[in-house]
Short mmCIF file of C-alpha atoms in Angstrom, two decimals:
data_model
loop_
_atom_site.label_atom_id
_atom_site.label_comp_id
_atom_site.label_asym_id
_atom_site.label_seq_id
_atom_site.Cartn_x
_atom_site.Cartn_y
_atom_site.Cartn_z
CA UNK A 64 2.54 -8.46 0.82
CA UNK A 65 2.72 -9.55 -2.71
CA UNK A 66 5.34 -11.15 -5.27
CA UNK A 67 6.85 -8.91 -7.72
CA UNK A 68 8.89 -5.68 -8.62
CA UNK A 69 9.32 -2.34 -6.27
CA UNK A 70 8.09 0.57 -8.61
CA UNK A 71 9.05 3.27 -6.14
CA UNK A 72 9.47 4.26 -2.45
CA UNK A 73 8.07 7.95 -1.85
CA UNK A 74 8.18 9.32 1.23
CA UNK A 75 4.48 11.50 2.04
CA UNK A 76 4.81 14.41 4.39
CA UNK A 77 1.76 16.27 5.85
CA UNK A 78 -0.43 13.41 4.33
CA UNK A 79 -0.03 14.59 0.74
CA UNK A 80 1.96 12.48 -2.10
CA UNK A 81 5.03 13.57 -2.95
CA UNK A 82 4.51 13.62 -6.75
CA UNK A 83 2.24 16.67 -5.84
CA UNK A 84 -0.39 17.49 -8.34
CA UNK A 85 -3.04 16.04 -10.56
CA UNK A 86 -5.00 18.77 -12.79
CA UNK A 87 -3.17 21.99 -10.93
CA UNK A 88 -3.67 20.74 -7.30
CA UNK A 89 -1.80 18.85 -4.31
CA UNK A 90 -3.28 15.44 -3.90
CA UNK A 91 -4.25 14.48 -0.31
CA UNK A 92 -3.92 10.84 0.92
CA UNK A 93 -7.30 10.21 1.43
CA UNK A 94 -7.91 10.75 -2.30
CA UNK A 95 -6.01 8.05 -3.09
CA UNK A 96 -7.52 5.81 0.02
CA UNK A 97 -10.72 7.07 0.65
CA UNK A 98 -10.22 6.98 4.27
CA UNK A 99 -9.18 9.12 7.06
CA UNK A 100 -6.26 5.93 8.40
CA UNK A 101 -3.54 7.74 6.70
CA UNK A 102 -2.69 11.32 7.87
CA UNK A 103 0.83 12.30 8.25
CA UNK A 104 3.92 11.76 7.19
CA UNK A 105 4.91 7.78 5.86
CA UNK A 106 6.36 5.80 3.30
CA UNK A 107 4.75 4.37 0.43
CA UNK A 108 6.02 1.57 -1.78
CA UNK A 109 4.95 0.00 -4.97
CA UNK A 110 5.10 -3.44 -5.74
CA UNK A 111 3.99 -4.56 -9.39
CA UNK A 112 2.60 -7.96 -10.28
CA UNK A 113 3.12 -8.99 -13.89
CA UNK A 114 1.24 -12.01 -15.65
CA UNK A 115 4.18 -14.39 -14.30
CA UNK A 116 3.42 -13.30 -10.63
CA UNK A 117 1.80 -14.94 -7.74
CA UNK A 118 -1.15 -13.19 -7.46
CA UNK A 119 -2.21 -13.60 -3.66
CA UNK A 120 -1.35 -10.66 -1.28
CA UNK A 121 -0.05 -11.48 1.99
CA UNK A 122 -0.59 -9.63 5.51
CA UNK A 123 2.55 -7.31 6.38
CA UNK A 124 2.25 -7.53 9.83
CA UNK A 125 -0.12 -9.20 12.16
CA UNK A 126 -2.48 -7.64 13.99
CA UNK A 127 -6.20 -6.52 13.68
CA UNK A 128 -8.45 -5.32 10.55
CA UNK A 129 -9.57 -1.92 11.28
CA UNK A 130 -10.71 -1.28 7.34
CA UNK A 131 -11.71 -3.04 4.81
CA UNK A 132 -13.08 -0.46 1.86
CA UNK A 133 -13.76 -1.53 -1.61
CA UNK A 134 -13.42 1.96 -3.88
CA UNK A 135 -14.90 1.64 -7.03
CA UNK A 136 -13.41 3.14 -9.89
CA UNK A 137 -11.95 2.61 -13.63
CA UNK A 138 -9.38 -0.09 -14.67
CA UNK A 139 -6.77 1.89 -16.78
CA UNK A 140 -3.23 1.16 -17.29
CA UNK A 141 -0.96 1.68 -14.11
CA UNK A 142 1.17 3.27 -16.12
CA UNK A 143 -0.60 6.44 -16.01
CA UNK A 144 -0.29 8.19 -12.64
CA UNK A 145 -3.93 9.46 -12.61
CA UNK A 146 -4.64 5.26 -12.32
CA UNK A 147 -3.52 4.88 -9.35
CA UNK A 148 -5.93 7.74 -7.83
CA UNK A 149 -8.75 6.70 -10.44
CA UNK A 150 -8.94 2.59 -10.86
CA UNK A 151 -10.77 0.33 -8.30
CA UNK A 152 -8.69 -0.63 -5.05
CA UNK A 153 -9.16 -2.25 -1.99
CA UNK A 154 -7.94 -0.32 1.38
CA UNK A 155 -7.04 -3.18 4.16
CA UNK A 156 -5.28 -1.16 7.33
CA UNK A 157 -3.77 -3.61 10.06
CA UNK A 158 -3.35 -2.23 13.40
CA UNK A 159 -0.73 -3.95 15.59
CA UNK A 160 -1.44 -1.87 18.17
CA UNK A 161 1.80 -0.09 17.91
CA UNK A 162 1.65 1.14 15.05
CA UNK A 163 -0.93 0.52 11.38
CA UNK A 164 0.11 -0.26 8.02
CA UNK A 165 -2.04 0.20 5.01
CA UNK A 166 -2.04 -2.15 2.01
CA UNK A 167 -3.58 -0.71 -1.23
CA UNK A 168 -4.48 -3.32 -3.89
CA UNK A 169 -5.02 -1.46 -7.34
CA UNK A 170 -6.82 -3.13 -10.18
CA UNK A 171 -5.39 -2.40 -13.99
CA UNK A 172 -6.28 -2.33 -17.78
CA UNK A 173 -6.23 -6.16 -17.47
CA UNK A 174 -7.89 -6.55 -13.72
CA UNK A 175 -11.58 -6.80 -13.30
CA UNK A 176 -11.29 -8.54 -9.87
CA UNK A 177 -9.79 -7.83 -6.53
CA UNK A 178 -10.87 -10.94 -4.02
CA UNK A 179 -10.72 -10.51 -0.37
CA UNK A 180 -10.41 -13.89 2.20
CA UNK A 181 -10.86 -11.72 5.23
CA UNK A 182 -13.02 -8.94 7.10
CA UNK A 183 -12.82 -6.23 8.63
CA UNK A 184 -12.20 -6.76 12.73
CA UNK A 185 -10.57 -9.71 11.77
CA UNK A 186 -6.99 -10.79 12.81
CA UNK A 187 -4.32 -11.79 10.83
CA UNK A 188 -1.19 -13.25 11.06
CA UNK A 189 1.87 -12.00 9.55
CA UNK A 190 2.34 -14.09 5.68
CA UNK A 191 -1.24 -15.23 6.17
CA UNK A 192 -3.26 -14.94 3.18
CA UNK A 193 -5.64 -11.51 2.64
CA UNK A 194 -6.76 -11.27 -0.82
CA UNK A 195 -6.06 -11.61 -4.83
CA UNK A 196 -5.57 -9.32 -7.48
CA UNK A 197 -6.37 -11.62 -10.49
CA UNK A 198 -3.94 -11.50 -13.29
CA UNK A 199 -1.41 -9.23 -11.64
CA UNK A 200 -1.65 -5.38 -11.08
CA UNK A 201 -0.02 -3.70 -8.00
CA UNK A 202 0.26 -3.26 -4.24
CA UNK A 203 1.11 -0.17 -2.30
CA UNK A 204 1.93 -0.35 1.23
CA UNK A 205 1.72 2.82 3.45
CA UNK A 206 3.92 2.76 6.69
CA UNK A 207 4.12 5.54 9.25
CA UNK A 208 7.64 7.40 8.81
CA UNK A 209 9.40 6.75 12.27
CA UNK A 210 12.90 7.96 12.83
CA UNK A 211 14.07 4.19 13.21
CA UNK A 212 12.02 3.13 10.06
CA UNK A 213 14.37 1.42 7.74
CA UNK A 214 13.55 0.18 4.17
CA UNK A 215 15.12 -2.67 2.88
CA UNK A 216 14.18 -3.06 -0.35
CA UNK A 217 15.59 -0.65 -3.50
CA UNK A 218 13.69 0.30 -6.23
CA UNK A 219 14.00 -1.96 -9.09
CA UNK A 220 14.64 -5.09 -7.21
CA UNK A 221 12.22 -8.23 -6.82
CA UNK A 222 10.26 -9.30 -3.93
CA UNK A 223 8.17 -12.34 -2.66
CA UNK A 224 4.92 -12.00 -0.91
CA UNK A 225 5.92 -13.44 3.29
CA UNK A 226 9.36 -13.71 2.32
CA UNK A 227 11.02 -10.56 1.39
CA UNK A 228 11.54 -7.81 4.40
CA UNK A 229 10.20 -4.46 3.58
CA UNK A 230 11.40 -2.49 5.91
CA UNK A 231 12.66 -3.07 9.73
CA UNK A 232 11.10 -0.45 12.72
CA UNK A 233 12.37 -0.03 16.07
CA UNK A 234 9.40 0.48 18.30
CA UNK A 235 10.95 2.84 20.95
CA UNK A 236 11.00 5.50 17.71
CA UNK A 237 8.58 7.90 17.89
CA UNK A 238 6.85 9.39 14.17
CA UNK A 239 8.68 12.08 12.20
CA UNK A 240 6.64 15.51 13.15
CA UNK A 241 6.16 18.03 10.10
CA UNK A 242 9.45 19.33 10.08
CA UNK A 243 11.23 15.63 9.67
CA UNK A 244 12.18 15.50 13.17
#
């Protein structure tokens, strides 16, 4: 979805971040998203976007819009953790009717402006353009944790928005249930 650097790949069980507490207390995924999409165990992977970036974000997959949400909020360094539940993002899931992926763009210190080109019950395909984060900041995608999920990508290593692979899931797979199975 965008061009630049993975930051992390976390796996979320039971719908709760793995880095578990902000202030003395777990940290649900719909915190972080404001929505009710995400609720069970995925994957979630940082990309950052420096200066030298391109700053359009791509569609992951094809499929249908099934939310759009602006969430306002502050625009502090990403480098805190506490940013990426506090600073404004923009929540676009895409349904491809076998499974949804959400993309989280997060504004920064430097951001003020997160542009979207589509709308919600809109399709999309795969590469096609979605939005801008202006000047760089990051992109989070959440994908459902299937037994056949594979991630591609390693920490560390760069990554261009509808060119890089992800990760790779084999459809017959079913979702891991609380237990990992």
């Amino acid at each position: 979805p965008a061009d630049g650097k993975i930051l992390y790949i976390r796996e979320i069980r039971n719908g709760r971040f793995p880095f578990s507490t902000k202030k003395g207390k777990e940290i649900p995924l719909s915190e972080f998203t404001n929505s009710d999409c995400f609720d069970g165990n995925m994957v979630q992977i940082g990309i950052g976007m420096n200066l030298l970036n391109v700053h359009v974000n791509r569609a992951p997959i094809g499929g249908k819009i099934t939310l759009l949400k602006k969430v306002s909020g502050k625009f502090s360094s990403l480098k805190n953790l506490d940013s990426l539940l506090e600073n404004e993002r923009t929540v676009t899931v895409i349904d491809n009717d076998k499974f949804r992926i959400g993309m989280v763009q997060i504004a920064s210190r430097l951001v003020r402006r997160i542009t979207t080109f589509v709308e919600s019950g809109s399709r999309v395909e795969i590469g096609q353009r979605i939005g801008l984060i202006h000047f760089g900041s990051q992109v989070d995608l959440l994908i459902p944790l299937y037994e056949s999920l594979r991630v591609t990508i390693k920490e560390g290593q760069k990554v261009k928005a509808a060119e890089s692979v992800i990760a790779t899931i084999d459809f017959t797979g079913h979702t891991l249930d609380e237990a990992g199975n």
